[in-house]
Coordinates of C-alpha atoms in Angstrom, one line a residue:
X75 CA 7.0 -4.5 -8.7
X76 CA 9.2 -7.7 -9.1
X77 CA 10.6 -5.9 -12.4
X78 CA 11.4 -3.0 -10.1
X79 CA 13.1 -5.0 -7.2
X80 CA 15.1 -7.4 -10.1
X81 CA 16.5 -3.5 -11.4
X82 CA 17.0 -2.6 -7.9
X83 CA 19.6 -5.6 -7.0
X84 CA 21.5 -5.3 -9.7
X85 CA 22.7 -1.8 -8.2
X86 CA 26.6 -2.4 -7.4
X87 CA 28.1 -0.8 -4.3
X88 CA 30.9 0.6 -6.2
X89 CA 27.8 2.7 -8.3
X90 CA 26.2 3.6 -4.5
X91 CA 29.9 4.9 -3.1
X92 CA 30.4 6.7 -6.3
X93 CA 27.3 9.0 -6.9
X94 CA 26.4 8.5 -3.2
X95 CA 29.9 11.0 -2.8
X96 CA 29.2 12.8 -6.8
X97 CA 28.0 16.0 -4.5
X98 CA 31.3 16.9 -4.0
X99 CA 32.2 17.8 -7.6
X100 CA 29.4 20.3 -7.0
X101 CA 30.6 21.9 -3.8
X102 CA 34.7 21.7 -5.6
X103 CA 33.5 23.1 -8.8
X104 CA 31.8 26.1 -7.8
X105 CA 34.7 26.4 -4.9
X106 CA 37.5 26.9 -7.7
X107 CA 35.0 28.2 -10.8
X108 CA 34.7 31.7 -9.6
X109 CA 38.8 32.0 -9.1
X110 CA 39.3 32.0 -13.2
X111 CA 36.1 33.4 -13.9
X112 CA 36.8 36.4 -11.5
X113 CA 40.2 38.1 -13.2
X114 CA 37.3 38.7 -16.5
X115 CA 34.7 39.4 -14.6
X116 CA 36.6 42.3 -12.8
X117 CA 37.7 43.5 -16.4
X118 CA 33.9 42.7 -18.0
X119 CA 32.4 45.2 -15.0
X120 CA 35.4 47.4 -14.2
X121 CA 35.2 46.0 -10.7
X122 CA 39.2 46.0 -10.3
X123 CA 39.2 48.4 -7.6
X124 CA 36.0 47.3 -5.8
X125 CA 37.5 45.6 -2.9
X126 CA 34.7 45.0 -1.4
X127 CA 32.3 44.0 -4.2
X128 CA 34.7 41.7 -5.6
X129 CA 34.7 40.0 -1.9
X130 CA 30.7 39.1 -1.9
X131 CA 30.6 38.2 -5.4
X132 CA 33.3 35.5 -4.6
X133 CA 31.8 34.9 -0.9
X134 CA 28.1 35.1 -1.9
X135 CA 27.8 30.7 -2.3
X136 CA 29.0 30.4 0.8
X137 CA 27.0 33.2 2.0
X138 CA 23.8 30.9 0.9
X139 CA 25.6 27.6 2.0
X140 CA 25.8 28.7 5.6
X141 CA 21.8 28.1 5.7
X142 CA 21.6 25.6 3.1
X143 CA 23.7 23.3 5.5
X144 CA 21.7 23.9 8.3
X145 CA 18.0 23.8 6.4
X146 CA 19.3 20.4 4.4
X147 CA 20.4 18.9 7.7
X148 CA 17.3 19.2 9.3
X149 CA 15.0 18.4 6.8
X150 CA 17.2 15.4 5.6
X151 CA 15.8 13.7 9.2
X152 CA 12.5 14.1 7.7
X153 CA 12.6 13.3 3.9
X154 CA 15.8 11.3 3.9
X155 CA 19.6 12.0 2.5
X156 CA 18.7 11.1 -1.0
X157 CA 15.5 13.1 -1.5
X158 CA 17.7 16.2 -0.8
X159 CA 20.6 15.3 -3.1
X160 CA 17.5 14.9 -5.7
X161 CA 16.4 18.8 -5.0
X162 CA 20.2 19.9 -4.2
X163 CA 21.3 18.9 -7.7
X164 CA 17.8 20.8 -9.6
X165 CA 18.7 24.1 -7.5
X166 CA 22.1 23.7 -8.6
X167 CA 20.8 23.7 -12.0
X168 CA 18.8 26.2 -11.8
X169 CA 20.9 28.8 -10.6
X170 CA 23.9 28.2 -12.5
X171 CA 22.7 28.6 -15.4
X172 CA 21.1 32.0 -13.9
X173 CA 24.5 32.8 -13.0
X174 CA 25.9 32.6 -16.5
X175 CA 23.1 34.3 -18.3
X176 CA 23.4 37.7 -15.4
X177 CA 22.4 40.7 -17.2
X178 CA 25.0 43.5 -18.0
X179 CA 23.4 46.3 -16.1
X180 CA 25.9 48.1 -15.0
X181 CA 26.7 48.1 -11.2
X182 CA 22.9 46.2 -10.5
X183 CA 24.9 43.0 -12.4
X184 CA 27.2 42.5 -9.6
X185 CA 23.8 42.6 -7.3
X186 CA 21.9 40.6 -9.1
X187 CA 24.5 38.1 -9.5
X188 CA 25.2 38.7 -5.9
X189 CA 21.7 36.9 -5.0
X190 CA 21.7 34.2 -7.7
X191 CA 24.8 33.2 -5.7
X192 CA 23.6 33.4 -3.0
X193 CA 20.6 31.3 -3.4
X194 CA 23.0 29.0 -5.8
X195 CA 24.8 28.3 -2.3
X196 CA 21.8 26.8 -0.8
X197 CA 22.3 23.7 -2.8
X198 CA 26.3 23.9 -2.5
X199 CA 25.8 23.7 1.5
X200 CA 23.1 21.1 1.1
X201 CA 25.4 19.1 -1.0
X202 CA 28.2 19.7 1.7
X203 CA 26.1 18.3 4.6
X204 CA 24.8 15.6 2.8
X205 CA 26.8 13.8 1.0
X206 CA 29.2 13.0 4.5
X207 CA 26.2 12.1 6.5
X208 CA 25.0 9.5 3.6
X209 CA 28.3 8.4 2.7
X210 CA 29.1 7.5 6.6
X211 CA 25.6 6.1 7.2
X212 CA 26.6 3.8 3.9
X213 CA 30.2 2.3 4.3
X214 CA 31.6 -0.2 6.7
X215 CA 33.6 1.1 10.3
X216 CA 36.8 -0.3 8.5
X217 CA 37.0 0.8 5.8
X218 CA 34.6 4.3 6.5
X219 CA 37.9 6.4 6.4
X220 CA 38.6 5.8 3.4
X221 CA 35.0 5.5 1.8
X222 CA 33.7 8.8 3.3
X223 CA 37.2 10.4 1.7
X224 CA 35.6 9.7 -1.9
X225 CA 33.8 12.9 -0.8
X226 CA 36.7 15.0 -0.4
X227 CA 38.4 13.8 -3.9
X228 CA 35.3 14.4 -5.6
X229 CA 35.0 18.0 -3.8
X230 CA 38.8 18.9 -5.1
X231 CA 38.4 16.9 -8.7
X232 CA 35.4 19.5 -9.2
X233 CA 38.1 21.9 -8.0
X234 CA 40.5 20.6 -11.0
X235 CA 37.8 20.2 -13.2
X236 CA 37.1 23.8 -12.6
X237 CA 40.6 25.0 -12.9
X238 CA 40.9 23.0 -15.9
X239 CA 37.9 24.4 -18.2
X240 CA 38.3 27.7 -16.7
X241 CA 41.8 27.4 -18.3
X242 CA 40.4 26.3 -21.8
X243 CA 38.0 29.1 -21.9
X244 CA 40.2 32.1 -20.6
X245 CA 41.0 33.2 -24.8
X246 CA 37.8 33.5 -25.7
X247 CA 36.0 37.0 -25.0
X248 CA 36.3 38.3 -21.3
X249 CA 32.0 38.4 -21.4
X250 CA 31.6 34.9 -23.0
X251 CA 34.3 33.4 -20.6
X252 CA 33.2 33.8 -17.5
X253 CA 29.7 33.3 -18.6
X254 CA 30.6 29.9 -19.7
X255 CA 32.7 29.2 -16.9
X256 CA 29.7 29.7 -14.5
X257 CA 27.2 28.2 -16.6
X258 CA 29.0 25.2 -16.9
X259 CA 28.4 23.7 -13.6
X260 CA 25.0 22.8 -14.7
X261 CA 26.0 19.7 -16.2
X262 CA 28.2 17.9 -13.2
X263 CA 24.7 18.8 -11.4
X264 CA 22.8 17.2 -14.3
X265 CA 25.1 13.9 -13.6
X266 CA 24.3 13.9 -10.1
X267 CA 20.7 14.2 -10.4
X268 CA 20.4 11.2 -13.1
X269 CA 22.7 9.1 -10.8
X270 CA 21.0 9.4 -7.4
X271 CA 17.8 9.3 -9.2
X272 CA 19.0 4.9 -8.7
X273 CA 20.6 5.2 -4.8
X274 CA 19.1 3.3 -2.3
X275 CA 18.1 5.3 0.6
X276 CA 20.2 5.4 4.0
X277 CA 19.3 1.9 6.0
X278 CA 19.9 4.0 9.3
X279 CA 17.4 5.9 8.0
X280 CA 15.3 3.6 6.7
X281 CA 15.2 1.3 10.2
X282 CA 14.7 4.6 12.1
X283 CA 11.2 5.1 9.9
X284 CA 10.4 1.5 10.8
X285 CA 11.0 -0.1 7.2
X286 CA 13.6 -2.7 7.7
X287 CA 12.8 -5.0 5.3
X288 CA 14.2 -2.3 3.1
X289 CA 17.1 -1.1 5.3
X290 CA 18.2 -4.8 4.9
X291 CA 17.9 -4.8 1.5
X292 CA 20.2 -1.6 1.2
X293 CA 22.6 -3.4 3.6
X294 CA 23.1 -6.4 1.0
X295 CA 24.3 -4.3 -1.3
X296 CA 27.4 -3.2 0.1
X297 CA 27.9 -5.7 2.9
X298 CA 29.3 -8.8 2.0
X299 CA 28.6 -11.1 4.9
X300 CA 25.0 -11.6 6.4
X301 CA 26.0 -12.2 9.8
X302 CA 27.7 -8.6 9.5
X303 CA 24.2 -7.5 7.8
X304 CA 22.7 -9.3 10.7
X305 CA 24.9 -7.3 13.8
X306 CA 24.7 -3.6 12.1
X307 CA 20.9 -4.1 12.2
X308 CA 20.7 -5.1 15.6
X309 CA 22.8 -2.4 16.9
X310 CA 21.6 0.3 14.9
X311 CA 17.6 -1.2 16.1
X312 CA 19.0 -0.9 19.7
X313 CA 20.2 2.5 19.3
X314 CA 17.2 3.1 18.1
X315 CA 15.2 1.7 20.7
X316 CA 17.4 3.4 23.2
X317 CA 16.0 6.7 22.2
X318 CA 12.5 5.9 21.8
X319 CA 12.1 5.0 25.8
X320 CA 13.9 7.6 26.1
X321 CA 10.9 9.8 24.0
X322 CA 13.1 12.3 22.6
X323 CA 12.2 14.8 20.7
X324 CA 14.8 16.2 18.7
X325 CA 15.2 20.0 18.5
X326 CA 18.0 22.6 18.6
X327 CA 18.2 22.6 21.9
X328 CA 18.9 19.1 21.7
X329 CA 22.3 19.4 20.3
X330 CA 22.9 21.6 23.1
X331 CA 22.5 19.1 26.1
X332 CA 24.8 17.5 28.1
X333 CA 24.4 14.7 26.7
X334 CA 25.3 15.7 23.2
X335 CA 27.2 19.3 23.9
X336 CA 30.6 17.7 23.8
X337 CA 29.9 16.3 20.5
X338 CA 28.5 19.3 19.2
X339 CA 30.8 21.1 19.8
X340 CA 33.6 19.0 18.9
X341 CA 32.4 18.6 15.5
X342 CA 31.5 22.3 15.1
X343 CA 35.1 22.8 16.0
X344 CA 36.5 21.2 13.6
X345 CA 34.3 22.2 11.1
X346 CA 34.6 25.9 11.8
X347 CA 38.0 25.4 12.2
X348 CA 39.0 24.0 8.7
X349 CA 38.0 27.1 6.9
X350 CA 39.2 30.1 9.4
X351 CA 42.5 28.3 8.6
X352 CA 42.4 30.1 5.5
X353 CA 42.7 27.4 2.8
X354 CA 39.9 29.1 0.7
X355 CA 41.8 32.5 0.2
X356 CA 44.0 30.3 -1.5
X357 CA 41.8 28.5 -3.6
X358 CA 39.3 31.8 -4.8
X359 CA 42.6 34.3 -5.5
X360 CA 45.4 32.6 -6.1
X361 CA 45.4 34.2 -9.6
X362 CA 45.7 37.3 -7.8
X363 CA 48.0 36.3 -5.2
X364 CA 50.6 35.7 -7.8
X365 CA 49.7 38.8 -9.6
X366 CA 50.5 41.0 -6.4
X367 CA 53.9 38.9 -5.6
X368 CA 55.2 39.5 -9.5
X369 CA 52.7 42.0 -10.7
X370 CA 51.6 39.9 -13.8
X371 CA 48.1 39.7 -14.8
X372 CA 45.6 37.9 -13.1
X373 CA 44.1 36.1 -16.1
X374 CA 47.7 35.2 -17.2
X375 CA 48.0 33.1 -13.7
X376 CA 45.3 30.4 -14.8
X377 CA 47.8 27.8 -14.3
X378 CA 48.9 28.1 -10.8
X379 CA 44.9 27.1 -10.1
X380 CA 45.8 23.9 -12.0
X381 CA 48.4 23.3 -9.7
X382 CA 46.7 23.8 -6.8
X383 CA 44.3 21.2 -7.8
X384 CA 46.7 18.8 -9.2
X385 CA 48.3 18.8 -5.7
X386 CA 44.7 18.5 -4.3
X387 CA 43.7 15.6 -5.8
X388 CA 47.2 13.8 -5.7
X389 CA 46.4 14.3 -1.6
X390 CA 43.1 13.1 -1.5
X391 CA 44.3 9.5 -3.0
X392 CA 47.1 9.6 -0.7
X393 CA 44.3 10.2 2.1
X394 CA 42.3 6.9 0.9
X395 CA 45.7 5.1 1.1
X396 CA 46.2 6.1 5.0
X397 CA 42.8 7.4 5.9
X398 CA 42.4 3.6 8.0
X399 CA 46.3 3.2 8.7
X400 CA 46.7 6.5 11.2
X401 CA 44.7 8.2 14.0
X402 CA 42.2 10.8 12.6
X403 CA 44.0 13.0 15.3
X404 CA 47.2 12.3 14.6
X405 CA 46.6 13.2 11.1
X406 CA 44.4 16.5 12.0
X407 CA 47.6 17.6 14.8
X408 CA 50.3 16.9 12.3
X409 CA 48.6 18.5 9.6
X410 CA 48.1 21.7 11.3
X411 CA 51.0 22.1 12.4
X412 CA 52.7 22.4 9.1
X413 CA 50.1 24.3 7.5
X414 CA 50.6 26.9 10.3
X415 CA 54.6 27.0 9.6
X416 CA 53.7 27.3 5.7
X417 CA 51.6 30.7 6.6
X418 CA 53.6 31.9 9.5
X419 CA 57.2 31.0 8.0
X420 CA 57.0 33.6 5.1
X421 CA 56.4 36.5 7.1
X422 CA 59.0 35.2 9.0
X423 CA 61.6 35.2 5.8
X424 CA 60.5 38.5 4.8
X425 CA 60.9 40.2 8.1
X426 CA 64.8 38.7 8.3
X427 CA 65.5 39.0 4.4
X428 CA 63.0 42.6 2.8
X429 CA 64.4 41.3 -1.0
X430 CA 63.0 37.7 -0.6
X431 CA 62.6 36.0 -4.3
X432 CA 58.1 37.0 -4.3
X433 CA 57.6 33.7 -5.5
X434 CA 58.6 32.5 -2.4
X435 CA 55.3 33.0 -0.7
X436 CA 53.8 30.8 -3.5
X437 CA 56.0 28.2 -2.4
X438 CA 54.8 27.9 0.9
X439 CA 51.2 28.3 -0.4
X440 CA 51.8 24.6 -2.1
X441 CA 52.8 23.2 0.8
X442 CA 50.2 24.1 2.5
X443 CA 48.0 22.6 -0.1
X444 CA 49.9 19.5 -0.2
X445 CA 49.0 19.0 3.9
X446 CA 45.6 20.2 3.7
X447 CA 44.8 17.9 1.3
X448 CA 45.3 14.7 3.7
X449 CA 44.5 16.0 6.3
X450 CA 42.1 18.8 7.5
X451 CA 40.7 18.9 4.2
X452 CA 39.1 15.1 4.0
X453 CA 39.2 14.7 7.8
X454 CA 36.9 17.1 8.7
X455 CA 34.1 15.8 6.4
X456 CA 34.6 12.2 7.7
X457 CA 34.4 13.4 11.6
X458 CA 31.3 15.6 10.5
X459 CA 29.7 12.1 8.9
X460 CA 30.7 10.1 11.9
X461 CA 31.0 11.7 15.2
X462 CA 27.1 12.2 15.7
X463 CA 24.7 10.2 17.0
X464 CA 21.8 9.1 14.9
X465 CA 19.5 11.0 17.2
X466 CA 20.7 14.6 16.2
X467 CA 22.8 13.8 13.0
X468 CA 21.1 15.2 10.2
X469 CA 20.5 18.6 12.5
X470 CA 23.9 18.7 14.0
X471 CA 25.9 17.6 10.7
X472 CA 24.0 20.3 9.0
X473 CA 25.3 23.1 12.2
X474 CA 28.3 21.7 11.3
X475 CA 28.5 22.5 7.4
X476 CA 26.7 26.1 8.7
X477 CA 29.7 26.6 10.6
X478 CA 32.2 25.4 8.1
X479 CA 30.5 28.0 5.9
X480 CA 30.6 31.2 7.9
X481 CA 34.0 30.3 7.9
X482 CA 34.3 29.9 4.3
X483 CA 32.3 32.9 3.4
X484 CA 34.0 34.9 5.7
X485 CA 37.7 34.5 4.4
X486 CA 35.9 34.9 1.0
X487 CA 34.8 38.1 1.8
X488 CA 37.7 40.0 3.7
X489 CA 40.9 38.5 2.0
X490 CA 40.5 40.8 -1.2
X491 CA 39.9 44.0 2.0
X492 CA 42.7 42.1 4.2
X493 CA 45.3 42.3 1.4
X494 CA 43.9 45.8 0.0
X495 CA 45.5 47.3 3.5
X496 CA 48.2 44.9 4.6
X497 CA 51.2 42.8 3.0
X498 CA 49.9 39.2 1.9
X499 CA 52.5 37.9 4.2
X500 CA 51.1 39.2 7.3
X501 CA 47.6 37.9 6.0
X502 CA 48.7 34.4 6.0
X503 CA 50.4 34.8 8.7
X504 CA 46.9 35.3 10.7
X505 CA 45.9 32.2 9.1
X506 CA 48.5 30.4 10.1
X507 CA 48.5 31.2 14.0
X508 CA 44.7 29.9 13.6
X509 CA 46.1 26.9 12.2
X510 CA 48.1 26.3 15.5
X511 CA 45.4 26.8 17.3
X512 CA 42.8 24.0 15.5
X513 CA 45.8 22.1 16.7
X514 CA 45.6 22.7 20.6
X515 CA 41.4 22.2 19.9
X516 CA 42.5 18.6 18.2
X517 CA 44.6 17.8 21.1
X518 CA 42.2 18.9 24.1
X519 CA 38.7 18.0 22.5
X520 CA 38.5 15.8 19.8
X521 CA 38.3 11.7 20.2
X522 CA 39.3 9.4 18.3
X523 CA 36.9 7.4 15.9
X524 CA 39.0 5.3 14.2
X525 CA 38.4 1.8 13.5
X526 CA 34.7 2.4 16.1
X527 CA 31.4 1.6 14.6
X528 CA 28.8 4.8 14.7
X529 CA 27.3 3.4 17.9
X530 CA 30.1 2.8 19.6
X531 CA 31.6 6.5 18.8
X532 CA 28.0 7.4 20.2
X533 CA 28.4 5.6 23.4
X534 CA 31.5 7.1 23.8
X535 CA 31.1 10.4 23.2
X536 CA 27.6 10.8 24.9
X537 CA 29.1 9.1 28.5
X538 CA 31.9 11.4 28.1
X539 CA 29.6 14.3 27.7
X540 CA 27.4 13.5 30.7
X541 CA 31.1 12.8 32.6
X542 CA 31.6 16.8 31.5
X543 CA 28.2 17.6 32.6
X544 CA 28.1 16.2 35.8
X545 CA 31.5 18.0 36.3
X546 CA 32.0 21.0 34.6
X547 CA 34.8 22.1 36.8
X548 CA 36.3 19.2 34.6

């Protein structure tokens, strides 16, 4: 035992941040995998004019994440966040590899691999629900910004990493390409498993079980001062105690009372919103994107995906950098704005000017990237991991990622059917009037959290939801 306790304080906080956010090379590699693999996997089934098919094979993980967010969320409040990481990362395993061995049968391959995605997504939308919950639960109110973005850089440097091998692979033969390219995400899940096999549990997890000799422990690896250690205990025990007189029992009709409700709904909002804005249609087709504007191949685009993620991760760092300087919602309202104007400005062009340079639409697509990156796309994860009280946070962060998904899986599934019957620019341009209006949602219901401790964004949000409750007219 005193061998195990001597191993356990020698774990750093810089080890805890970094594998307690590693999910997200998960969730970003098997976002960006499937939009290199795809172009040879259309060829390798003669799926090029299968709309439809090509849609749910590219939509099918987040098809499965939408439940594996909710089912992780909820059972995270029992088993704790680092128990499900643990069984995230083996079904990850599992079914990629399944996915890169599928057997060529025809049209019953696309099915097959169809449900191997599928059930491949329940570990993706685990991971996605997860990781923020456990990150916020883990850093600091100043500096949580920042420490709960390491989530989104890992999610978009699994993106690049993605890009990048699917790149390295695309000469060899269309079967063995794709194959590999899918496959291949078994080892980032390997990684994970073998690193969060040493995290600490969650200490507001911990003290809500009653073990806080051990929450304390946790807390003295990643806080510096003991009086601080000292405070976060007390006011996480008084939260705690708050609830217990008040015998809840937390259920799904929790989330939906008046105390909670404008929470709930804020950070469903948000979540929901970040993927109807269309960023994803981006990220799974832009090889095909470019090969409709110019009409060159898809699998000779490879390295506008490399782009895409190069621009991702260079936003993500400039996130951390301001992530604790500006508002969340000034960040979220600005961002929008000009992701809205990058959809909605090339339809615009082409309307006025019918001969516009094609490339021009791909222009405007990096733009968009480049704001998404710092804003919407690491914002929403770090409002999901703090805007919920502890009461209904595992259950309601997991609604959250559900939502984020059925988002996600729907632009998966009807852009390849969207821009089969309409010009691309009109598609976006869809995409970008939703983007204005996640801006009016930012500006009428969102709060900010900045620079407040989890309680105090509790206290807050739950007075101003009984406020709502007691007047609805308001």
């Amino acid at each position: 035992m005193n061998v195990m306790a001597k191993a356990e304080k020698k774990i750093s906080s810089a080890f805890i941040y970094f594998f307690g956010s590693f999910g997200g090379i998960l969730f970003g590699y098997d976002i960006g995998v499937m939009t290199g693999a795809l172009p040879f996997l259309q060829a390798d089934w003669h799926l090029e004019n299968a709309a439809s098919l090509v849609g749910w094979i590219t939509s099918a993980v987040m098809f499965g994440a939408i439940f594996g967010g909710a089912l992780a969320g909820q059972l995270s409040d029992k088993f704790g966040r680092r128990k499900m990481i643990l069984m995230s990362a083996i079904v990850f395993m599992v079914f990629s590899v399944l996915s890169g061995v599928s057997p060529d049968m025809g049209e019953a391959s696309a099915y097959y691999l169809i449900i191997v995605r599928m059930l491949l997504g329940l570990a993706v939308g685990a991971a996605s629900a997860l990781v923020p919950a456990y990150m916020s639960e883990m850093a600091p109110a100043k500096a949580r910004g920042r420490l709960s973005g390491l989530n989104q850089t890992m999610i978009v440097s699994g993106m690049l990493l993605s890009y990048v091998v699917d790149f390295l692979l695309k000469d060899l033969p269309g079967e063995w390409a794709w194959r590999l390219m899918l496959g291949l995400a078994a080892v980032p899940a390997l990684i994970l498993f073998l690193g969060v096999l040493r995290l600490p549990e969650s200490p507001r997890f911990l003290l809500r079980k009653g073990d806080e000799a051990q929450a304390r422990k946790v807390l003295s690896y990643i806080r510096k001062n003991p009086a601080d250690i000292d405070q976060e205990l007390a006011s996480i025990k008084e939260t705690a105690k708050e609830e217990r007189q008040a015998n809840q029992k937390t259920s799904w009709s929790t989330l939906f009372s008046g105390k909670y409700r404008y929470l709930v709904i804020t950070g469903v909002g948000v979540a929901a919103f970040q993927q109807f804005q269309g960023a994803n249609a981006i990220f799974y087709y832009i090889p095909l994107i470019v090969q409709k504007a110019t009409g060159q191949a898809a699998s000779s685009n490879l390295m506008w995906p490399i782009v895409q993620g190069v621009i991702l991760v260079i936003g993500s760092l400039v996130y951390m950098w301001i992530a604790d300087k500006f508002n969340r919602r000034t960040l979220l309202m600005v961002g929008g704005a000009v992701m809205g104007l990058s959809f909605i400005l090339p339809a615009v062009i082409n309307w006025m000017m019918p001969n516009m340079n094609p490339m021009t639409i791909v222009v405007f697509l990096c733009i968009y990237v480049a704001f998404y990156s710092f804003t919407w796309a690491p914002l929403t994860w770090v409002l999901v991991g703090e805007i919920f009280p502890l009461a209904i946070r595992g259950r309601a962060s997991g609604l959250a990622s559900s939502f984020n998904w059925i988002g996600s899986w729907l632009v998966g599934l009807i852009f390849p059917i969207m821009t089969a019957s309409m010009p691309q620019e009109a598609v976006f341009a869809i995409f970008g009037i939703i983007c204005i209006l996640g801006v009016i949602f930012v500006k009428t219901c969102v709060p900010e959290t900045r620079g407040h401790t989890l309680e105090e964004i509790e206290e807050q949000g739950t007075n101003r939801g009984r406020v709502k409750a007691s007047n609805p007219e308001n």
